Short mmCIF file of N, CA, C and O and ligand atoms in Angstrom, two decimals:
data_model
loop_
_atom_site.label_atom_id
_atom_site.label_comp_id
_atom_site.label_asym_id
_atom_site.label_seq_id
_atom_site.Cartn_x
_atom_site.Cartn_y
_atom_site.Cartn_z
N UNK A 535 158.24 170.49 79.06
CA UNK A 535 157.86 169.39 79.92
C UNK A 535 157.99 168.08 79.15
O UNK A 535 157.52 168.01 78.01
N UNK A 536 158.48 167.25 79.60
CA UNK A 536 159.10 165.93 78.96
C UNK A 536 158.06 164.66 79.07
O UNK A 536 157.80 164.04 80.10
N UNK A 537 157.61 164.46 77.95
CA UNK A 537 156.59 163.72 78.41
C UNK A 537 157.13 162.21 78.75
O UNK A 537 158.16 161.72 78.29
N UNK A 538 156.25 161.58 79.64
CA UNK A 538 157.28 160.51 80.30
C UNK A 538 156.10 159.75 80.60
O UNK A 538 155.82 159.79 81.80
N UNK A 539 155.02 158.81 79.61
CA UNK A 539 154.57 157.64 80.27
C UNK A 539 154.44 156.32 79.74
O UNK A 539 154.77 155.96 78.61
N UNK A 540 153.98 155.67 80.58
CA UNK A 540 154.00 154.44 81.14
C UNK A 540 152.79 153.46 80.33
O UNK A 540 151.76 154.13 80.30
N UNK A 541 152.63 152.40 79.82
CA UNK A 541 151.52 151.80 79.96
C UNK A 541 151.35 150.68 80.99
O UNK A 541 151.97 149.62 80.88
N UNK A 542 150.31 150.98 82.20
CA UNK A 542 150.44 150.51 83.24
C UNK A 542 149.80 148.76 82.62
O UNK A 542 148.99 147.93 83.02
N UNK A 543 150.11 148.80 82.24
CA UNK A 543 149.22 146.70 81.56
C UNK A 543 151.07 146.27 80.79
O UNK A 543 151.83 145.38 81.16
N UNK A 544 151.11 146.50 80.55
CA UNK A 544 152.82 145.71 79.70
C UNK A 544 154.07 146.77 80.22
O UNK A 544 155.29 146.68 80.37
N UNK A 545 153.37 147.48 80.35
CA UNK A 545 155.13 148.69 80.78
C UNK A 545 155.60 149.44 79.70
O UNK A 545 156.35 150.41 79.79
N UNK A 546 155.31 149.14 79.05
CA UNK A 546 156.07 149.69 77.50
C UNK A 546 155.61 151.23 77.37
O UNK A 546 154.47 151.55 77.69
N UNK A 547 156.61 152.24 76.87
CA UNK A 547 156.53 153.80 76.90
C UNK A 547 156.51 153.94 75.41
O UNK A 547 156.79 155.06 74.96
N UNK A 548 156.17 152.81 74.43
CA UNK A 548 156.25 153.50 73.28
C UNK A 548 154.39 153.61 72.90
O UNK A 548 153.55 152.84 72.44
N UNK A 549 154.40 154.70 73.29
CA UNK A 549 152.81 155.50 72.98
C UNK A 549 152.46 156.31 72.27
O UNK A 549 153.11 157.34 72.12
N UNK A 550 151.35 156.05 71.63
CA UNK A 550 151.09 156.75 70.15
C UNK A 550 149.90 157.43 71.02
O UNK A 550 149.37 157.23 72.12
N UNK A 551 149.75 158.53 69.76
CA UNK A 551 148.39 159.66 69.70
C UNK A 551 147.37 159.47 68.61
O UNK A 551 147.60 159.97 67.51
N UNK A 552 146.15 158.73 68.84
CA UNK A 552 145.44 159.01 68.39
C UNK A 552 144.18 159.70 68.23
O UNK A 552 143.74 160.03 69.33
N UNK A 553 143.20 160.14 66.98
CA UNK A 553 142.25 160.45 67.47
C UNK A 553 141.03 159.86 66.81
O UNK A 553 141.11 159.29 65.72
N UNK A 554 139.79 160.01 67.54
CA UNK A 554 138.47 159.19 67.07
C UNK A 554 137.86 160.23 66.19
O UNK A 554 137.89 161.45 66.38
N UNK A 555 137.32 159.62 65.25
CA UNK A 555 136.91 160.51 63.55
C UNK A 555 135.64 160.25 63.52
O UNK A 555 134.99 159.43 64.16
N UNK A 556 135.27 161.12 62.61
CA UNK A 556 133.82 160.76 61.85
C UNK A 556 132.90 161.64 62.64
O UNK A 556 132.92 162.87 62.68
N UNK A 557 131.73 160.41 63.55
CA UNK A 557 130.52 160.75 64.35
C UNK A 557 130.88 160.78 65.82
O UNK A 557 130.16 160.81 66.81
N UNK A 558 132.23 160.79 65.69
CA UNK A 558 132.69 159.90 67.65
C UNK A 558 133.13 161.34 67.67
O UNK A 558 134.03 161.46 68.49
N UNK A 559 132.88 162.36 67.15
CA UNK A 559 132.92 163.58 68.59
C UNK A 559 132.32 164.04 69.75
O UNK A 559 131.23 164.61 69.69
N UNK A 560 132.75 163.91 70.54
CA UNK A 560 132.14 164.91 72.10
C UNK A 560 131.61 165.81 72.13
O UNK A 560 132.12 166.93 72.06
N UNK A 561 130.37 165.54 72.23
CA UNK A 561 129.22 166.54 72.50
C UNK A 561 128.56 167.22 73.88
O UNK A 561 127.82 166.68 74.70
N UNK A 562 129.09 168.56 73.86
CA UNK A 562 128.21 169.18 75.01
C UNK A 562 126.66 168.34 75.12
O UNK A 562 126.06 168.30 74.04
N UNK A 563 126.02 167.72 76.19
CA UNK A 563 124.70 167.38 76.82
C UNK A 563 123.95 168.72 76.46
O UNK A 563 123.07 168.70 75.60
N UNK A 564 124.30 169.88 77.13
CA UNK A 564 123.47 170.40 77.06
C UNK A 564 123.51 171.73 76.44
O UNK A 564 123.03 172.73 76.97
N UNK A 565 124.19 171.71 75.12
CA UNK A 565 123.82 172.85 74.14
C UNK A 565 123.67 172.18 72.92
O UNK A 565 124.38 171.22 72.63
N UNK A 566 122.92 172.57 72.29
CA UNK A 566 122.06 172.13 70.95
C UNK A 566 123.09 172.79 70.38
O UNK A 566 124.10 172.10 70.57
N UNK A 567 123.39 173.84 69.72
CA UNK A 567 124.19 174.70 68.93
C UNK A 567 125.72 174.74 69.28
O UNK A 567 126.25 175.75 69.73
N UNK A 568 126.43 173.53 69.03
CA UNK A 568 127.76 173.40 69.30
C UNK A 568 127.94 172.02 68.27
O UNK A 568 127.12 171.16 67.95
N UNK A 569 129.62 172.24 67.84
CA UNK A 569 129.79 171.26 66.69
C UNK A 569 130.75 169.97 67.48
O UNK A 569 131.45 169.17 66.87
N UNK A 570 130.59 170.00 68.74
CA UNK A 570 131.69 169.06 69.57
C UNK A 570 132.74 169.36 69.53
O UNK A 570 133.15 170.41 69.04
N UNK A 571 133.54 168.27 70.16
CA UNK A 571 135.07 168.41 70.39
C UNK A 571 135.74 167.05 69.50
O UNK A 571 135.14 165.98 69.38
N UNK A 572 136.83 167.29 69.04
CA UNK A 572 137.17 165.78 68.71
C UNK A 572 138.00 165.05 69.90
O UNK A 572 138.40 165.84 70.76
N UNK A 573 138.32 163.78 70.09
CA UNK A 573 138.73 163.38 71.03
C UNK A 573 140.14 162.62 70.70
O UNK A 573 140.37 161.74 69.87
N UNK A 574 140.80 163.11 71.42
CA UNK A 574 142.64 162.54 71.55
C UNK A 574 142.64 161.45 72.33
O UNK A 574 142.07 161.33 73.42
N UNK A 575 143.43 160.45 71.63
CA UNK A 575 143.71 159.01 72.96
C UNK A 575 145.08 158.57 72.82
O UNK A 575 145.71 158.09 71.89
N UNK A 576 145.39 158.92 74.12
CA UNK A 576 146.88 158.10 73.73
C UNK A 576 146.98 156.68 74.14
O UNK A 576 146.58 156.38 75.27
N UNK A 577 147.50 155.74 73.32
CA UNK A 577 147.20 154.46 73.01
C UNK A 577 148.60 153.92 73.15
O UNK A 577 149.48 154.51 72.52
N UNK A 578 148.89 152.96 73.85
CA UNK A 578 150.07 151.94 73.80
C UNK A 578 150.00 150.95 72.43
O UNK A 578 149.17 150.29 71.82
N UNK A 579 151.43 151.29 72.37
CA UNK A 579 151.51 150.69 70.64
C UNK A 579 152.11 149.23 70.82
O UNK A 579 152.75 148.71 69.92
N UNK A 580 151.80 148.41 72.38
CA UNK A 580 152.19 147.40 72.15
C UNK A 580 151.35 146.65 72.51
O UNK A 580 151.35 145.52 72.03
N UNK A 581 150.59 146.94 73.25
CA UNK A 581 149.25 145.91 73.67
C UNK A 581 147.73 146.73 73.14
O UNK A 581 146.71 146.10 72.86
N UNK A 582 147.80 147.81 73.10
CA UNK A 582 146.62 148.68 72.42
C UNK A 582 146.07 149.04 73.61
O UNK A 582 144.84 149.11 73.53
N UNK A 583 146.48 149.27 74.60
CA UNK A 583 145.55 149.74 76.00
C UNK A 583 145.67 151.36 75.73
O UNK A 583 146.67 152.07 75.59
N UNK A 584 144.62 151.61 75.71
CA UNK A 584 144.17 152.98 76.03
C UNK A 584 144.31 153.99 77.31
O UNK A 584 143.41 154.08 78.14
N UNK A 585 145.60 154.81 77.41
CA UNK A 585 145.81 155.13 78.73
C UNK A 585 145.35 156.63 78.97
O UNK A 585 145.62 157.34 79.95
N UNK A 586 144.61 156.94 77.87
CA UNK A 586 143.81 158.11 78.74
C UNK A 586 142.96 158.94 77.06
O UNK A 586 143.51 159.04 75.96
N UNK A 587 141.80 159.31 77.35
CA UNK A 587 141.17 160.00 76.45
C UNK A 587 141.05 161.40 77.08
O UNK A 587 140.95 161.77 78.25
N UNK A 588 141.09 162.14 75.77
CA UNK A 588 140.57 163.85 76.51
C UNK A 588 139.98 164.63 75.09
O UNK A 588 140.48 164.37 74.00
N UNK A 589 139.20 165.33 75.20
CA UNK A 589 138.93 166.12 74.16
C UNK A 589 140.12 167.50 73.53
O UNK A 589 141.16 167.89 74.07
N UNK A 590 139.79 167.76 72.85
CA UNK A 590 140.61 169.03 72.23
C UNK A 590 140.21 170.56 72.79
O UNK A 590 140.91 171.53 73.09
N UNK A 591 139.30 170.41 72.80
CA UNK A 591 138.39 171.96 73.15
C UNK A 591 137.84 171.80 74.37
O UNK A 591 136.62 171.78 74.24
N UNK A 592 138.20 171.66 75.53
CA UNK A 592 137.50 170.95 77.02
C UNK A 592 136.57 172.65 77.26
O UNK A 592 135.63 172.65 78.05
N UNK A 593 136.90 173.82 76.62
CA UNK A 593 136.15 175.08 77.14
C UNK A 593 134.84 174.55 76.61
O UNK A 593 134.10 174.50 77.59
N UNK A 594 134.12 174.10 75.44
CA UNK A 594 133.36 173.86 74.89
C UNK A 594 132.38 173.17 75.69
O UNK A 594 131.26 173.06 75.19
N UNK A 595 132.60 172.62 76.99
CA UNK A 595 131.98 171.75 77.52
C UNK A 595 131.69 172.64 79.13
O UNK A 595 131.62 171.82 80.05
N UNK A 596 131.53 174.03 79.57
CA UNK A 596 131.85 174.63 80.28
C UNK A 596 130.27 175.25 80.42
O UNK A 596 130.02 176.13 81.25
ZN1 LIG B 197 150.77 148.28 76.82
#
């Protein structure tokens, strides 16, 4: 599957992957005994708009 997007604010398709480190992992609400998820953002590398966040492990949150 070809990935094919857009940043809807400038237009520009050159989009990077990043991810948030450290303490900024995603935490299940409601289980105490879980180490989170880390979170992926893919980011336009020409204006810095953020066109979508998602975690890595989305079962974790189930
Ligand atoms: Zn952009």
């Amino acid at each position: 599957m070809e990935k094919n997007i857009q940043c809807p604010i400038c237009g520009s398709v050159e989009i990077g992957q990043g991810k948030l480190s450290g303490y900024a992992n995603m935490m299940p609400i409601n289980k105490i005994m879980s180490t989170g998820s880390q979170i992926i953002a893919d980011i336009c590398t020409d204006c810095g708009y953020i066109l979508s966040m998602k975690v890595k492990t989305p079962e974790k949150f189930k």
